[in-house]
mmCIF file of C-alpha atoms and ligand atoms in Angstrom:
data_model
loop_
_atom_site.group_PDB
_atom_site.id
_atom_site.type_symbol
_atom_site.label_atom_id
_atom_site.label_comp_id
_atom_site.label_asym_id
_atom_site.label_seq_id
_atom_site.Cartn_x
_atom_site.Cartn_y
_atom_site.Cartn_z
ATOM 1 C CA UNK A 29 0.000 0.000 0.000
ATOM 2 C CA UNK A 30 1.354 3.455 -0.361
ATOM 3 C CA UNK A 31 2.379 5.670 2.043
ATOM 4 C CA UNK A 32 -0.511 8.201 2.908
ATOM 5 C CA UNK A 33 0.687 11.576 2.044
ATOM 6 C CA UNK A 34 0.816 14.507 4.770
ATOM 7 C CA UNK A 35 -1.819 16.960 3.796
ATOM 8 C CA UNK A 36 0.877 19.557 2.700
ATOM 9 C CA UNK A 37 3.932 18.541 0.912
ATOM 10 C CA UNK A 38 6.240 21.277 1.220
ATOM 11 C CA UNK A 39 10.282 21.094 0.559
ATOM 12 C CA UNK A 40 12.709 22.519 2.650
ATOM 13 C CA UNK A 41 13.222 24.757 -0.295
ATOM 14 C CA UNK A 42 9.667 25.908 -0.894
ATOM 15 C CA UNK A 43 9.612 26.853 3.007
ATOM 16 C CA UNK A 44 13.010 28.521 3.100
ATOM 17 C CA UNK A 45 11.357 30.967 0.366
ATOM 18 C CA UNK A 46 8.252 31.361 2.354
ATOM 19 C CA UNK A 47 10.236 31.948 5.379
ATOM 20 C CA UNK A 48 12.123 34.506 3.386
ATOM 21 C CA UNK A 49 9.410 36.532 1.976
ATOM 22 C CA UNK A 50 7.529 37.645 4.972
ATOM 23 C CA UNK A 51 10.674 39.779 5.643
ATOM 24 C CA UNK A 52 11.237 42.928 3.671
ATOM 25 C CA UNK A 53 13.645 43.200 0.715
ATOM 26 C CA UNK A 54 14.279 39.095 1.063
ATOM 27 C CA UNK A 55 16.090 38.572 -2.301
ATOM 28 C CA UNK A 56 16.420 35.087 -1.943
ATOM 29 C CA UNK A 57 20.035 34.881 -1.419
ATOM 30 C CA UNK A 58 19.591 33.279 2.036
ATOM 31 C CA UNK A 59 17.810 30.162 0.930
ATOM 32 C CA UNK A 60 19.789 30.030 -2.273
ATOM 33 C CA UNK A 61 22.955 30.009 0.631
ATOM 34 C CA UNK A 62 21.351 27.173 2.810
ATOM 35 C CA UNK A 63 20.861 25.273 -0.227
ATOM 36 C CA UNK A 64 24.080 24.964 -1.277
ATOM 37 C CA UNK A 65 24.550 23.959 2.433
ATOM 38 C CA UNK A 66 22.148 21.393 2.322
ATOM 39 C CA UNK A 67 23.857 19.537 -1.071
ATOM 40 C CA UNK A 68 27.120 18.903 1.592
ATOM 41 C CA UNK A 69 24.340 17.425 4.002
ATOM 42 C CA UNK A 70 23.135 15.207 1.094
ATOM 43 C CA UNK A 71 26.538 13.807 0.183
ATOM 44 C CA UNK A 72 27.401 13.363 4.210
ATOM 45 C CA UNK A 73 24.232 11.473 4.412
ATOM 46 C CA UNK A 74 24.809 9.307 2.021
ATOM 47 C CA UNK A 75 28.455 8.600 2.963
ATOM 48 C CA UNK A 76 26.850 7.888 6.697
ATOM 49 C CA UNK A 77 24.747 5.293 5.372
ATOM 50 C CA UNK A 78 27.343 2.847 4.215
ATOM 51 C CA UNK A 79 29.761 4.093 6.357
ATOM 52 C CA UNK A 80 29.920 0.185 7.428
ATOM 53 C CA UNK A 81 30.185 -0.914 3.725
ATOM 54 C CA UNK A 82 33.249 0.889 2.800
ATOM 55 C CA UNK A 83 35.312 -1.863 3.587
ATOM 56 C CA UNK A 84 33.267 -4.527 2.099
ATOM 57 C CA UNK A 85 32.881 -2.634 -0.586
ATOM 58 C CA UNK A 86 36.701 -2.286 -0.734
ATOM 59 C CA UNK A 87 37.496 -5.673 -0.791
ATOM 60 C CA UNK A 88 35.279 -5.999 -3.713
ATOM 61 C CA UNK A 89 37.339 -3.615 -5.271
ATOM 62 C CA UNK A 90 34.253 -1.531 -6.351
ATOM 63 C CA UNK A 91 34.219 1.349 -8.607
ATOM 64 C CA UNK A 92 33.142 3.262 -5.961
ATOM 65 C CA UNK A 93 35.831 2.596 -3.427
ATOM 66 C CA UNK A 94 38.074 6.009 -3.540
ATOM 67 C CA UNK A 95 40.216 7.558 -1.172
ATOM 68 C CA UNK A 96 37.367 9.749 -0.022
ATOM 69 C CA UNK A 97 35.551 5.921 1.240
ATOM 70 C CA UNK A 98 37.821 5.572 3.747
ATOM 71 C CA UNK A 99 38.782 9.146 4.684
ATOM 72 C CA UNK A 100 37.587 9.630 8.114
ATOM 73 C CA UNK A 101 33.684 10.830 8.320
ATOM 74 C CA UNK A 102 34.560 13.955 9.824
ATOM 75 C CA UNK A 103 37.298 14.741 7.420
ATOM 76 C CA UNK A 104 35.062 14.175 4.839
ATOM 77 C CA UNK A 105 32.089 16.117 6.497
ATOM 78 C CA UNK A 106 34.268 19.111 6.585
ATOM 79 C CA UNK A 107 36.153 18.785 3.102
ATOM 80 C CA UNK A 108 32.089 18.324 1.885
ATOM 81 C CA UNK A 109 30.719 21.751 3.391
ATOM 82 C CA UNK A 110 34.125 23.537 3.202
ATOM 83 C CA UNK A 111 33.645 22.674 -1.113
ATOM 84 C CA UNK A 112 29.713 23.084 -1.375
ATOM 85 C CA UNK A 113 30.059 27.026 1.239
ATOM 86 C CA UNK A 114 33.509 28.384 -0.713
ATOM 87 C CA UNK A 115 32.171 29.116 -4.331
ATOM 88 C CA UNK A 116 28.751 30.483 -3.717
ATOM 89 C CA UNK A 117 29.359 34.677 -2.637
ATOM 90 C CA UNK A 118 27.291 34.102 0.327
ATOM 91 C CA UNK A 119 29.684 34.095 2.788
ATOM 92 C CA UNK A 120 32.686 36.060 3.832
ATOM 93 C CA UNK A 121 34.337 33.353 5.589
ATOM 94 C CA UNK A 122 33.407 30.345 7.752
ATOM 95 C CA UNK A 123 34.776 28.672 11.230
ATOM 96 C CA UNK A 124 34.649 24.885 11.953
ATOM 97 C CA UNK A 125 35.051 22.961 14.934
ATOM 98 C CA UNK A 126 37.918 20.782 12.687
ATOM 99 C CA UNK A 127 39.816 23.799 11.818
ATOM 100 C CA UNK A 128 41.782 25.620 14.399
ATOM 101 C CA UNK A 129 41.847 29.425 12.441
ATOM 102 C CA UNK A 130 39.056 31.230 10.666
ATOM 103 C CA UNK A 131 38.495 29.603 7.059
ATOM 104 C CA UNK A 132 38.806 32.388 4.565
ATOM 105 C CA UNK A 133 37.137 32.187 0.912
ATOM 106 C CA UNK A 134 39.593 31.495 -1.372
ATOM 107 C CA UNK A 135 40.588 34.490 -3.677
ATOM 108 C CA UNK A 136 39.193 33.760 -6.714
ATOM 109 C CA UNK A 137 35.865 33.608 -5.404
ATOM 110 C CA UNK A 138 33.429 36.352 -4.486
ATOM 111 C CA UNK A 139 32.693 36.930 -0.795
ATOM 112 C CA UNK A 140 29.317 37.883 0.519
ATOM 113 C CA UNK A 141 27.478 39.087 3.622
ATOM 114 C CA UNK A 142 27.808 35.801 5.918
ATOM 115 C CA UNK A 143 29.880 34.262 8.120
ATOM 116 C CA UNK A 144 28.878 30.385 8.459
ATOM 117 C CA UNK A 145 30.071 28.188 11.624
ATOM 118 C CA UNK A 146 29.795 24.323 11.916
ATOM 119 C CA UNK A 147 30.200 21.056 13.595
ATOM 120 C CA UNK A 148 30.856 18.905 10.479
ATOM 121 C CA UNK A 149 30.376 15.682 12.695
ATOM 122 C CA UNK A 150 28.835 15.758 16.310
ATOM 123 C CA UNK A 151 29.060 12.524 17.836
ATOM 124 C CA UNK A 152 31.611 11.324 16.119
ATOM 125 C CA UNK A 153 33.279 9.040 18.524
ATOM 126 C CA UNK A 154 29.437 6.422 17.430
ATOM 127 C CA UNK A 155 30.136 6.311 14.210
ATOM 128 C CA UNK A 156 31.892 2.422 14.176
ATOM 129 C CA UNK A 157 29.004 1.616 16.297
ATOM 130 C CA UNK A 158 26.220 2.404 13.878
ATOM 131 C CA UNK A 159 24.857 5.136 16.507
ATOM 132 C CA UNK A 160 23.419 8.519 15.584
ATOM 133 C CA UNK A 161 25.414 11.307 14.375
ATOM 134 C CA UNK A 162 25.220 15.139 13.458
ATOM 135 C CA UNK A 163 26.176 18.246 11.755
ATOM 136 C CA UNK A 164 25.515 21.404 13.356
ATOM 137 C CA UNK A 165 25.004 24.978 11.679
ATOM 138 C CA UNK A 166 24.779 28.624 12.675
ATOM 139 C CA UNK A 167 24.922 31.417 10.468
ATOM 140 C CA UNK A 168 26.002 34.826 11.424
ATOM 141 C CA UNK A 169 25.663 38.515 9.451
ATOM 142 C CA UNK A 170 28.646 39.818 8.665
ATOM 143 C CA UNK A 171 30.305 42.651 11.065
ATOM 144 C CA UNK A 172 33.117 44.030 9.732
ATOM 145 C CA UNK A 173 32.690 45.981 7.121
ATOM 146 C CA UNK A 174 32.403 46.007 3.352
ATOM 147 C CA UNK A 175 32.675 42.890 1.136
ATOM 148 C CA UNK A 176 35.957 41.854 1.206
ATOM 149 C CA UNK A 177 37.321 38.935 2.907
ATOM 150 C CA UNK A 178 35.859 38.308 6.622
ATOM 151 C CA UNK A 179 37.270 38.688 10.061
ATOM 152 C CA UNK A 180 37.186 36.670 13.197
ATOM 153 C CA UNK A 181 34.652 39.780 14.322
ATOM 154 C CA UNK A 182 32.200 37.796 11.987
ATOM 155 C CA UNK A 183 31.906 34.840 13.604
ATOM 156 C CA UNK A 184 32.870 35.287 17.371
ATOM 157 C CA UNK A 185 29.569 37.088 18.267
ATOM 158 C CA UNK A 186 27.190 36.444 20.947
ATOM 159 C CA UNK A 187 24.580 33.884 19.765
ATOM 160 C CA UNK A 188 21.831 36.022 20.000
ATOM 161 C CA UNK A 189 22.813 38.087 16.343
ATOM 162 C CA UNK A 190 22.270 34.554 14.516
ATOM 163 C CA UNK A 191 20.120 34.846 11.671
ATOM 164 C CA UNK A 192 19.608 30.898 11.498
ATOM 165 C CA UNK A 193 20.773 27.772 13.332
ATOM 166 C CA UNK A 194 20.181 23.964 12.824
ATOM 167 C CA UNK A 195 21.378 20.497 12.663
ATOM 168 C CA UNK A 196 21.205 17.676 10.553
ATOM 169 C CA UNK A 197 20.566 14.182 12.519
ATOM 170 C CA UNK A 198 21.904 10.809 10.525
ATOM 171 C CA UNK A 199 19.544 8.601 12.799
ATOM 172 C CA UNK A 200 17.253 5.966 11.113
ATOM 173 C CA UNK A 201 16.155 8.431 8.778
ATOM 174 C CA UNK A 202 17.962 11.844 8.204
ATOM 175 C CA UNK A 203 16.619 15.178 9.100
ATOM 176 C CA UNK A 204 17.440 18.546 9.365
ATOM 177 C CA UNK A 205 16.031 20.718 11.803
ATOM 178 C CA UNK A 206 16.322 24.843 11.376
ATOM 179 C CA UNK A 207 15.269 28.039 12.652
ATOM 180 C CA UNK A 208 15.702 31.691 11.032
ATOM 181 C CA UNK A 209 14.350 33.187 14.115
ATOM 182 C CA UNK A 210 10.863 32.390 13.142
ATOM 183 C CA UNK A 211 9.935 28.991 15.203
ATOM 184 C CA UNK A 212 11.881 25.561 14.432
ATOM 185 C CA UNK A 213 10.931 23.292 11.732
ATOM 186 C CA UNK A 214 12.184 19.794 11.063
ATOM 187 C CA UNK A 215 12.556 18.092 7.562
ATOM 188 C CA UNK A 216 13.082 14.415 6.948
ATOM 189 C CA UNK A 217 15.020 13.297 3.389
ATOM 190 C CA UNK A 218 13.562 10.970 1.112
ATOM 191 C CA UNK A 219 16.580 9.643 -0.191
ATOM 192 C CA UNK A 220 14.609 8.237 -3.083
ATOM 193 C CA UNK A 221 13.995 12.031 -4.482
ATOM 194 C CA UNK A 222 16.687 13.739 -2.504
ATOM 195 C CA UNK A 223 14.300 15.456 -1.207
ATOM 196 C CA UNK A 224 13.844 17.124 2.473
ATOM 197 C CA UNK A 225 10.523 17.012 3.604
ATOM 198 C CA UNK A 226 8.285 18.334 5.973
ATOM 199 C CA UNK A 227 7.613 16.785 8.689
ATOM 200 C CA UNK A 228 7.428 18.567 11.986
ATOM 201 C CA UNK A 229 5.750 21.745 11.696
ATOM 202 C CA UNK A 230 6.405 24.143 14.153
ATOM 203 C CA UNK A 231 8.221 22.424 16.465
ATOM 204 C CA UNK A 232 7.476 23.085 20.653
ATOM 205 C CA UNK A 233 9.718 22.015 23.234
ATOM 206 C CA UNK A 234 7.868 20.087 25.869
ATOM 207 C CA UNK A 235 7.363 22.484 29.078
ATOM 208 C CA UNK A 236 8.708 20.405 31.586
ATOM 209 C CA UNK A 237 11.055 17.440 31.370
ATOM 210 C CA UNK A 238 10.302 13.651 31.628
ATOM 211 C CA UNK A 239 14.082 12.793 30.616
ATOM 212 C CA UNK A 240 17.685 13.775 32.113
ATOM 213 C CA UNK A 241 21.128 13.249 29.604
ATOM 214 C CA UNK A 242 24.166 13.292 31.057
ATOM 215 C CA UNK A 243 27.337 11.830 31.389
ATOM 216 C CA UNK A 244 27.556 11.082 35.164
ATOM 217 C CA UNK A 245 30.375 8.523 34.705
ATOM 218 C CA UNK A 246 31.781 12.173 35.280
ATOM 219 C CA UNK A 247 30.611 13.233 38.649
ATOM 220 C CA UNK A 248 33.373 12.869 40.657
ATOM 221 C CA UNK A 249 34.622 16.161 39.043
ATOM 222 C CA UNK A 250 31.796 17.923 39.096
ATOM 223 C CA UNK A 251 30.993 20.286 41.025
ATOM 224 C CA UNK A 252 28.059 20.135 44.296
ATOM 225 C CA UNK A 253 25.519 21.955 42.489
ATOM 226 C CA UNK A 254 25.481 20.061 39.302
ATOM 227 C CA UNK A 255 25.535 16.839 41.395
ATOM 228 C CA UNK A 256 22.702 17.645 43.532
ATOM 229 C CA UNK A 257 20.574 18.978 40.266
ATOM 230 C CA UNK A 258 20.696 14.966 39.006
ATOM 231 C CA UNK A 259 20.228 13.894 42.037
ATOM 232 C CA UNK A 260 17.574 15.866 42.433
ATOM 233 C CA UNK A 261 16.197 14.718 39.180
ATOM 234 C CA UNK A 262 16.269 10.862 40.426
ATOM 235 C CA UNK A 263 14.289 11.863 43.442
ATOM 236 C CA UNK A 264 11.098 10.049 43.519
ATOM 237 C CA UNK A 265 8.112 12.766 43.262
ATOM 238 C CA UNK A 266 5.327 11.622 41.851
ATOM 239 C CA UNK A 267 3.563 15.514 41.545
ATOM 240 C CA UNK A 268 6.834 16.667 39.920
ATOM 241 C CA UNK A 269 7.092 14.078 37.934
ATOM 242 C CA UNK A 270 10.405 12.670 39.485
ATOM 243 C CA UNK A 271 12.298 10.670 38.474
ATOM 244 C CA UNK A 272 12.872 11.430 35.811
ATOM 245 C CA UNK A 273 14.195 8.649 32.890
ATOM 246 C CA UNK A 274 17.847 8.915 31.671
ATOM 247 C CA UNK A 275 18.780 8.746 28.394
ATOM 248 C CA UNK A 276 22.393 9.515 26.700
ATOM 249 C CA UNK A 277 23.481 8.531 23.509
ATOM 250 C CA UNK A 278 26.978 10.539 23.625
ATOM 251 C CA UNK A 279 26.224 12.911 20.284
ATOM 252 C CA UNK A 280 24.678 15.896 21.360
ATOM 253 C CA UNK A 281 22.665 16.253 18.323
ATOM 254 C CA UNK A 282 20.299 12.976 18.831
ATOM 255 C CA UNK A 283 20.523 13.849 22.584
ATOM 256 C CA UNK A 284 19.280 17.020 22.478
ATOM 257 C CA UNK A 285 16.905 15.846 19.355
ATOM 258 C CA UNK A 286 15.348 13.401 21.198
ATOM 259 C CA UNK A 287 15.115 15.835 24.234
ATOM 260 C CA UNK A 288 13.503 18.279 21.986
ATOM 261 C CA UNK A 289 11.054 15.857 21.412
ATOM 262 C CA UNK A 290 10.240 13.844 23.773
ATOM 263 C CA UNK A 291 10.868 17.034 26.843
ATOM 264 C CA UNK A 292 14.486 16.584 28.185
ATOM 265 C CA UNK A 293 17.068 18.243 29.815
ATOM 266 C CA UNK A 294 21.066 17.849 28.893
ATOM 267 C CA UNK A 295 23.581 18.976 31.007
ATOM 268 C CA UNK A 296 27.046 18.741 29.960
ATOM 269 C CA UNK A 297 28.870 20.945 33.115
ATOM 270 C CA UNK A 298 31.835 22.486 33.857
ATOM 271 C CA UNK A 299 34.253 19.553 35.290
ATOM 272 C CA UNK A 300 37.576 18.990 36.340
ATOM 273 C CA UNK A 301 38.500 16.074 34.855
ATOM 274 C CA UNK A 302 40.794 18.006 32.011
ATOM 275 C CA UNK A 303 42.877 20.528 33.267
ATOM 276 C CA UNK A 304 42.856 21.892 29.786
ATOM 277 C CA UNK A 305 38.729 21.999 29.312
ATOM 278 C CA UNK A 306 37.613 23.383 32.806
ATOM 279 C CA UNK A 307 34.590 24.479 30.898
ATOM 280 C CA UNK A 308 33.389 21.438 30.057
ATOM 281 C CA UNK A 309 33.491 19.399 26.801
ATOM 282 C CA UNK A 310 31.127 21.487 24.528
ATOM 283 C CA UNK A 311 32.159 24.587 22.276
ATOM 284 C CA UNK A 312 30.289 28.152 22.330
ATOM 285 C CA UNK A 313 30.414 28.527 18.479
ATOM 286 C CA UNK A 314 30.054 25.059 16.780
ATOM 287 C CA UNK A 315 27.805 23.399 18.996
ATOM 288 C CA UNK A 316 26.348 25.377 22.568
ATOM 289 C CA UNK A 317 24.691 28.729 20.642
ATOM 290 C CA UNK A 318 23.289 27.223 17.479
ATOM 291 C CA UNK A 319 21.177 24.511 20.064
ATOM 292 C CA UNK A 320 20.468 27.348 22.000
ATOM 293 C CA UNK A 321 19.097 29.121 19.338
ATOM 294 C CA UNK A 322 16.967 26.349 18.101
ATOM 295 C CA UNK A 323 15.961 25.515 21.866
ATOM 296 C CA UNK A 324 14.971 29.136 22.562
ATOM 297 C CA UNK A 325 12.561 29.378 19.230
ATOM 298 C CA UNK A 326 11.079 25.856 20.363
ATOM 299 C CA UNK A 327 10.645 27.668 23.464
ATOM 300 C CA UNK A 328 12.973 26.165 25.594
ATOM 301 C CA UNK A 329 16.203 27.740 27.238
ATOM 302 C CA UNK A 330 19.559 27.488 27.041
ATOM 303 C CA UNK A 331 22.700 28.300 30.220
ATOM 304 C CA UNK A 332 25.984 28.063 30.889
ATOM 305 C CA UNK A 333 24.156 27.976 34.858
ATOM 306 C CA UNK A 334 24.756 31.473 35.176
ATOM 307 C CA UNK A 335 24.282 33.617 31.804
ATOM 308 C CA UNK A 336 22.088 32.388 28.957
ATOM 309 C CA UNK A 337 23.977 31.072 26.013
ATOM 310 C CA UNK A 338 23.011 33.202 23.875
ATOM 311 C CA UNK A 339 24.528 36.413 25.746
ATOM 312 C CA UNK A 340 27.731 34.640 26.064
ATOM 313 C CA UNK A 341 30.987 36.770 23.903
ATOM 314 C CA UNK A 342 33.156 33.958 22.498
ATOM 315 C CA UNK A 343 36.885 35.539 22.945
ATOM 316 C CA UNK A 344 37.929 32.869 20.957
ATOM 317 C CA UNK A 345 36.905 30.469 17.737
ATOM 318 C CA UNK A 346 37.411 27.001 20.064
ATOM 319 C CA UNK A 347 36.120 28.528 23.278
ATOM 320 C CA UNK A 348 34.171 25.334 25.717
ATOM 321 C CA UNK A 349 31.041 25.996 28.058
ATOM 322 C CA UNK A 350 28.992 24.468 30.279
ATOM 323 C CA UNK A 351 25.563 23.490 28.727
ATOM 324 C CA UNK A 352 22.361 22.943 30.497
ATOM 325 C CA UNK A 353 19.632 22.851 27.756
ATOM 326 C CA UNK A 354 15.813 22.019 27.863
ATOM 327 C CA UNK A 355 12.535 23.142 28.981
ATOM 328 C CA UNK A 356 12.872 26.366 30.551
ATOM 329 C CA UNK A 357 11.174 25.685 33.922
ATOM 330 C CA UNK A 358 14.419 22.742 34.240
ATOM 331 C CA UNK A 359 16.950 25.218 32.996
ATOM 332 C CA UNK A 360 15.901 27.561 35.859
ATOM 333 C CA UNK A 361 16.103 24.789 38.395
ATOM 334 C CA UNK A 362 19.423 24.219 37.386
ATOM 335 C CA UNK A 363 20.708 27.790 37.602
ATOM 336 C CA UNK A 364 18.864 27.652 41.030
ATOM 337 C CA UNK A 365 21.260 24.360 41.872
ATOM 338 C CA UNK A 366 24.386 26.140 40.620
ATOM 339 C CA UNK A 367 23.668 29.073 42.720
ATOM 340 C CA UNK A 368 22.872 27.579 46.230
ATOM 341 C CA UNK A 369 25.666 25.932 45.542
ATOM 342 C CA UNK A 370 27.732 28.769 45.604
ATOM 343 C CA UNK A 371 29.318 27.201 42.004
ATOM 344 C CA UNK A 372 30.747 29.024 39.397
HETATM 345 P P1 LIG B 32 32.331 15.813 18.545
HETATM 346 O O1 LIG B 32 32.082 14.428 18.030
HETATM 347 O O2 LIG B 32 31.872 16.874 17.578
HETATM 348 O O3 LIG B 32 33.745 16.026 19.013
HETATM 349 O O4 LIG B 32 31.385 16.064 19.810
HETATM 350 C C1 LIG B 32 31.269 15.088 20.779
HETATM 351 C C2 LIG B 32 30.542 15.709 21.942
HETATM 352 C C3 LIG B 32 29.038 15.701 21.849
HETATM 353 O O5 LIG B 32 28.474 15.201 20.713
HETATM 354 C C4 LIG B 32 28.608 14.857 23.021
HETATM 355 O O6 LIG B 32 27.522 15.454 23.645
HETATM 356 C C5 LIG B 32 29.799 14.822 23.902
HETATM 357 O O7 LIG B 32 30.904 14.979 23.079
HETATM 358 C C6 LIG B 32 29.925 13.534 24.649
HETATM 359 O O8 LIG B 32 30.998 13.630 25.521
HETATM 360 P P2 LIG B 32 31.343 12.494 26.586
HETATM 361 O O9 LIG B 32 31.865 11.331 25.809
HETATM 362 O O10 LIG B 32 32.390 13.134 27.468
HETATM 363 O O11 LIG B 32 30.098 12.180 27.345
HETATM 364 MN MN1 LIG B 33 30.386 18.055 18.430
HETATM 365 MN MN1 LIG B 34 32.641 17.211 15.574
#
């Protein structure tokens, strides 16, 4: 039997546009940008998918079977954006969790009034185990000024000037999940037309959590208040709804997906197990603001358990913070926690 059709088919395309026009003088170079992004997210899809296969395919010697097969995912993730993002005069230059300096545009091509930042591969340390992974995206205006090549200015500013943030999820089906400041909208691909899909209109985050994520093989160096929050969260209260379940996959995107959801909170805190990372595991630009973003139109919140992600000033393009992301009424529990505690 066929699948039943939704009762509106829309693209991601045709809803970028409509997004678009209800803002003055939209010329249609913002969707035209994000689809170029979303023809890397295509390819990285597809590479996913038989990510197991490469070496069977390998020993087959297949005329698929290049170099690019085995390159590492996340190599390839970022070699796939960095070539679909360099070419297009959107952008004036772009920052990536797998590159340590600002990417420029290369010289011969125009440069344009973006500045694009991304996770090429969230979760990566799943990928041999078949487990969900990501790509994250934020895209700032430009600051400095003119239309030459951009600065560092571009990109390291406070989460709250993004004019869009999303991710992709490589789950059991892939989907992309966006927001231009206008609500959050999730598509899934048909990889038989190559087509993302509408799926989940208007997407709400749950007002109150059923679902904690964490990794608390890590408490012993955290600090008191973000070990009392979870164990406050395990507390049995039926009228709160405690306990609540845990659930942690280890790739932020298909944690806080399924959060998103379902109505979870993640916490990844500020711990002392690296010297080097006291602020946690998570970065401010590639991963920490564009979830916040998307959280905060799905009406959720977003904290480092003091300031609200979105306020933070990145001083740097690698910069780490603590992440506490979910419903609202948990994220102001947990900022409640941190400051009884006397933490931070
Ligand atoms: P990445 O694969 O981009 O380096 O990110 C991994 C991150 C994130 O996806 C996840 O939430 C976190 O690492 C898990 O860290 P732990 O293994 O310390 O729990
Ligand atoms: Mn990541
Ligand atoms: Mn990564």
């Amino acid at each position: 039997m066929p699948t039943p059709m939704p009762h509106k088919l829309v693209t991601l395309q045709r809803h970028m546009l409509e997004q678009q026009s209800k803002f003055p003088y939209a010329t249609g170079e913002f969707t035209s940008m994000l689809m170029d992004f979303v023809v890397a997210v295509k390819l990285i899809s597809r590479e996913v998918n038989k990510a197991g296969l490469a070496e069977v395919l390998g020993d087959a010697g297949h005329e698929n079977v290049q170099d690019e097969l085995v390159m590492k995912l996340d190599e390839f993730a970022q070699d796939r954006i960095y070539k679909a993002m360099d070419h297009g005069g959107h952008l004036c230059c772009m920052a990536s969790e797998e590159e340590k300096d600002l990417i420029p545009i290369p010289p011969q091509f125009p440069t344009g009034r973006y500045a694009l930042m991304f996770d090429p591969l969230d979760g990566s340390s799943n990928i041999d185990a078949n487990v969900s992974i990501g790509t994250i995206f934020a895209i700032h205006r430009r600051k400095s000024p003119g239309n030459g090549p951009g600065t560092v200015e571009d990109v390291l500013q406070v989460g709250n000037n993004l004019v869009c943030a999303g991710y992709v999820i490589y789950g059991p089906s892939t989907m992309l999940v966006y927001s231009t400041a206008a609500g959050v909208a999730g598509f899934t691909l048909d990889p038989s037309i190559g087509e993302f899909c509408l799926s989940h209109e208007d997407i709400r985050m749950p007002e109150k959590a059923k679902i904690y994520s964490a990794n608390e093989g890590n408490q012993a160096f955290w600090g008191e208040g973000d070990r009392k929050y979870i164990q406050y969260l395990k507390t049995p209260d039926k009228d709160s709804g405690r306990p609540y379940s845990t659930r942690y996959i280890g790739s932020l995107v298909a944690d806080f997906h399924r959060n998103l959801l379902y109505g979870g909170v993640f916490l990844y805190p500020a711990d002392r197990k690296d010297p080097k990372k006291p602020a946690g595991k998570l970065r401010v630009l590639y991963e920490a603001a564009p979830l916040a973003f998307v959280a905060e139109q799905a009406g959720g919140a977003a904290s480092d358990g003091k300031h609200r992600i979105l306020d933070i000033q990145p001083k740097g393009l690698h910069d780490r913070t603590p992440l506490c992301i979910g419903p609202k009424a948990d994220v102001a529990l947990y900022e409640k926690f941190l400051r009884e505690a006397g933490d931070h």
